[in-house]
Amino acid sequence: MKTDFLVIGSGIAGLTYALKVAQEFPQKNITILTKTQSDETNTKYAQGGIAGVTDFDHDSFEKHIKDTLISGDGLCNEHVVEIVVKEGVQRINELIEWGAQFDREPDGDYKLGKEGGHSENRILHHKDVTGKEMERALLEAIRRAGNIKLINHCFVLDIITQHHLGYLVTKSTPDIECYGVYVLNLTTKKIEKISASITLLASGGNGQVYRSTTNPAIATGDGVAMVYRAKGRIENMEFIQFHPTALYEAGVRGQSFLITEAVRGDGGILRNAAGEAFMERYDERKDLAPRDIVARAIDNEMKINGTEFVYLDCRHMDQEKFLEHFPNIYAKCKSIGIDVGKDMIPVSPAAHYSCGGVKTDEWARTSIKNLYAAGECASTGLHGANRLASNSLLEAMVFAHRAYKDSIALISNISKEHRQAVIPDWNAEGTTAPKEMILITQSLKEMKLLMSDYVGIVRNNERLSALIVGWIFFTKKRKHCTKSWKFHHNCVNCET
Ligand code: FAD
Ligand code: SIN
């Protein structure tokens, strides 16, 4: 298959880019690939909303910039922060033009929520299901566009570069180029090749690397892994953000239900096992301190008290208002026997967001030619060590737009050699089908355990060393690879 523009991922980043290039180039083909159903994305589960300066009477770009920098712990790229905050408002307006609806006050102004680290109310939301509403509006706009093909159940495996054309590619190869991708078609179970002039990687996050996460099953970091294998640049992967308040449900594995930070923005209070409102002991901003501080405080309280959760107390809040703003959370709690007006909600931190990823410049260009990256898989420099709440959807839109702008010039400069390159079929040599899936599912469980226990919210040298020892044991036990403790690309012994 050949396409002009190839988009990997159907979340906010991929869909925004696809819509824009489709509008600009009605004669060209745009193909979006997605691993499962088109709406099964991190985007769909976003609750709190999208941050943006819309109320200029109380708020300003300067305040949003300052909040983002403080939250990022001194490691944000200030120029990128300015770009996102200032351009974000136009992107939010486009989203509204595409049909997304945000809650409004009776006078027509937007209802603006507040979350940890924000000095002002600036978060536009659609009750507590903002992402679902955005994904709905974007997918409807995609269906209306005539030149976009959205293909579900296509698992992208590898980015095609000169390596696949028979050349040696290393991390120091200057002009690595992307020619398209190899894809496992989950319907036909065949591996197919797709050539593309321009590819956008919008494959989302990697929360599923941990045992407890707010991310759905699709969030396994595939895009970052592909770029790493293709010898592209990756950065800041150590900055995994843990959300302080995932609903604690004993025995629930996989995706944890989120209790949005906006609940604390509306007055919810964290309490430990003894009922003490402990956040004031950790930070003067109490329950609305930036996310990393709150998550570490909860982790500490749980360790001191030997508990698996703390409580979020909403009993004092106006219950009618709670139900109006958070109907989804109210219903979920009710379904497991928690009456938010009478009972405290058990919560614990869970892996939530990857601040690092594929390194991009201010036009979303990666280190690989003809390959852009936007959304959670990209590392733009916005978040530093800790993302400010509700800045992710904003960043995804801003950089999808910038990738589109840059693509306008790039598409007319794609060389004939690139377009006509002969891509070989997928080489399955050395791979075997597992006789029993347990070999894979057990390895996955072990990896999640190791990551959660040793590379969690608080890390130290001892735990990281223990991880490496565990990893050696784990990989040797798996396949007796004698080369080293690391996995190897295309190594039969490692079964990567
Ligand atoms: P996603 O929306 O995750 O989409 C990824 C896409 O890539 C999917 O279509 C997937 O199928 C596809 N994909 C992945 N791997 C492959 C592969 N190998 N082959 C083919 N396709 C592939 N941020 C905010 O700003 N505000 C919020 O209120 C907010 N709340 C959140 C609540 C929850 C529970 C979660 C999990 C996240 C929240 N976030 C929030 C973060 C935000 O939702 C995400 O960072 C953002 O939606 C990511 O968008 P994306 O387009 O980059 O990726
Ligand atoms: C939330 O609603 O608490 C999540 C917001 C975010 O991840 O930005």
mmCIF file with all atom_site columns, C-alpha atoms and ligand atoms in Angstrom, residues 45-51 115-116 118 123 128 130 214 241 243-245 258-264 291 326 329 352-353 387-393, ligand 2:
data_model
loop_
_atom_site.group_PDB
_atom_site.id
_atom_site.type_symbol
_atom_site.label_atom_id
_atom_site.label_alt_id
_atom_site.label_comp_id
_atom_site.label_asym_id
_atom_site.label_entity_id
_atom_site.label_seq_id
_atom_site.pdbx_PDB_ins_code
_atom_site.Cartn_x
_atom_site.Cartn_y
_atom_site.Cartn_z
_atom_site.occupancy
_atom_site.B_iso_or_equiv
_atom_site.pdbx_formal_charge
_atom_site.auth_seq_id
_atom_site.auth_comp_id
_atom_site.auth_asym_id
_atom_site.auth_atom_id
_atom_site.pdbx_PDB_model_num
ATOM   1  C CA . TYR A 1 45  ? -10.216 8.647  28.982 1.00 0.00 ? 45  TYR A CA 1
ATOM   2  C CA . ALA A 1 46  ? -9.162  12.269 29.645 1.00 0.00 ? 46  ALA A CA 1
ATOM   3  C CA . GLN A 1 47  ? -11.329 13.643 32.424 1.00 0.00 ? 47  GLN A CA 1
ATOM   4  C CA . GLY A 1 48  ? -10.215 17.001 33.834 1.00 0.00 ? 48  GLY A CA 1
ATOM   5  C CA . GLY A 1 49  ? -9.998  18.887 30.543 1.00 0.00 ? 49  GLY A CA 1
ATOM   6  C CA . ILE A 1 50  ? -7.757  21.071 28.422 1.00 0.00 ? 50  ILE A CA 1
ATOM   7  C CA . ALA A 1 51  ? -5.826  23.988 29.928 1.00 0.00 ? 51  ALA A CA 1
ATOM   8  C CA . GLU A 1 115 ? -6.205  21.354 38.982 1.00 0.00 ? 115 GLU A CA 1
ATOM   9  C CA . GLY A 1 116 ? -2.904  20.858 40.823 1.00 0.00 ? 116 GLY A CA 1
ATOM   10 C CA . HIS A 1 118 ? -2.558  25.937 38.356 1.00 0.00 ? 118 HIS A CA 1
ATOM   11 C CA . ILE A 1 123 ? -9.423  24.254 32.408 1.00 0.00 ? 123 ILE A CA 1
ATOM   12 C CA . ASP A 1 128 ? -15.732 14.620 33.736 1.00 0.00 ? 128 ASP A CA 1
ATOM   13 C CA . THR A 1 130 ? -13.744 15.686 28.307 1.00 0.00 ? 130 THR A CA 1
ATOM   14 C CA . THR A 1 214 ? -4.747  4.907  34.406 1.00 0.00 ? 214 THR A CA 1
ATOM   15 C CA . GLN A 1 241 ? 4.230   10.912 35.808 1.00 0.00 ? 241 GLN A CA 1
ATOM   16 C CA . HIS A 1 243 ? -1.369  10.408 38.934 1.00 0.00 ? 243 HIS A CA 1
ATOM   17 C CA . PRO A 1 244 ? -2.038  10.789 42.669 1.00 0.00 ? 244 PRO A CA 1
ATOM   18 C CA . THR A 1 245 ? -5.641  9.616  42.674 1.00 0.00 ? 245 THR A CA 1
ATOM   19 C CA . LEU A 1 258 ? -9.182  7.843  37.401 1.00 0.00 ? 258 LEU A CA 1
ATOM   20 C CA . ILE A 1 259 ? -10.579 10.272 39.963 1.00 0.00 ? 259 ILE A CA 1
ATOM   21 C CA . THR A 1 260 ? -9.773  13.558 38.244 1.00 0.00 ? 260 THR A CA 1
ATOM   22 C CA . GLU A 1 261 ? -7.677  16.178 39.979 1.00 0.00 ? 261 GLU A CA 1
ATOM   23 C CA . ALA A 1 262 ? -10.540 18.563 39.255 1.00 0.00 ? 262 ALA A CA 1
ATOM   24 C CA . VAL A 1 263 ? -12.304 16.951 42.247 1.00 0.00 ? 263 VAL A CA 1
ATOM   25 C CA . ARG A 1 264 ? -9.580  18.417 44.450 1.00 0.00 ? 264 ARG A CA 1
ATOM   26 C CA . ARG A 1 291 ? 1.137   16.194 40.784 1.00 0.00 ? 291 ARG A CA 1
ATOM   27 C CA . PHE A 1 326 ? -18.555 14.576 37.908 1.00 0.00 ? 326 PHE A CA 1
ATOM   28 C CA . ILE A 1 329 ? -17.112 9.407  38.817 1.00 0.00 ? 329 ILE A CA 1
ATOM   29 C CA . HIS A 1 352 ? -0.304  8.064  34.141 1.00 0.00 ? 352 HIS A CA 1
ATOM   30 C CA . TYR A 1 353 ? 1.811   9.941  31.618 1.00 0.00 ? 353 TYR A CA 1
ATOM   31 C CA . ARG A 1 387 ? 3.740   17.804 33.319 1.00 0.00 ? 387 ARG A CA 1
ATOM   32 C CA . LEU A 1 388 ? 1.311   20.452 34.521 1.00 0.00 ? 388 LEU A CA 1
ATOM   33 C CA . ALA A 1 389 ? -2.211  18.976 34.677 1.00 0.00 ? 389 ALA A CA 1
ATOM   34 C CA . SER A 1 390 ? -4.288  19.300 31.490 1.00 0.00 ? 390 SER A CA 1
ATOM   35 C CA . ASN A 1 391 ? -1.359  20.548 29.398 1.00 0.00 ? 391 ASN A CA 1
ATOM   36 C CA . SER A 1 392 ? -1.152  17.296 27.439 1.00 0.00 ? 392 SER A CA 1
ATOM   37 C CA . LEU A 1 393 ? -4.194  17.645 25.188 1.00 0.00 ? 393 LEU A CA 1
HETATM 38 C C1 . SIN B 2 .   ? -7.100  14.609 35.609 1.00 0.00 ? 2   SIN B C1 1
HETATM 39 O O1 . SIN B 2 .   ? -8.201  14.876 35.169 1.00 0.00 ? 2   SIN B O1 1
HETATM 40 O O2 . SIN B 2 .   ? -6.810  14.597 36.799 1.00 0.00 ? 2   SIN B O2 1
HETATM 41 C C2 . SIN B 2 .   ? -6.017  14.279 34.632 1.00 0.00 ? 2   SIN B C2 1
HETATM 42 C C3 . SIN B 2 .   ? -5.551  15.518 33.999 1.00 0.00 ? 2   SIN B C3 1
HETATM 43 C C4 . SIN B 2 .   ? -4.281  15.291 33.260 1.00 0.00 ? 2   SIN B C4 1
HETATM 44 O O3 . SIN B 2 .   ? -3.736  14.200 33.219 1.00 0.00 ? 2   SIN B O3 1
HETATM 45 O O4 . SIN B 2 .   ? -3.795  16.288 32.715 1.00 0.00 ? 2   SIN B O4 1
#
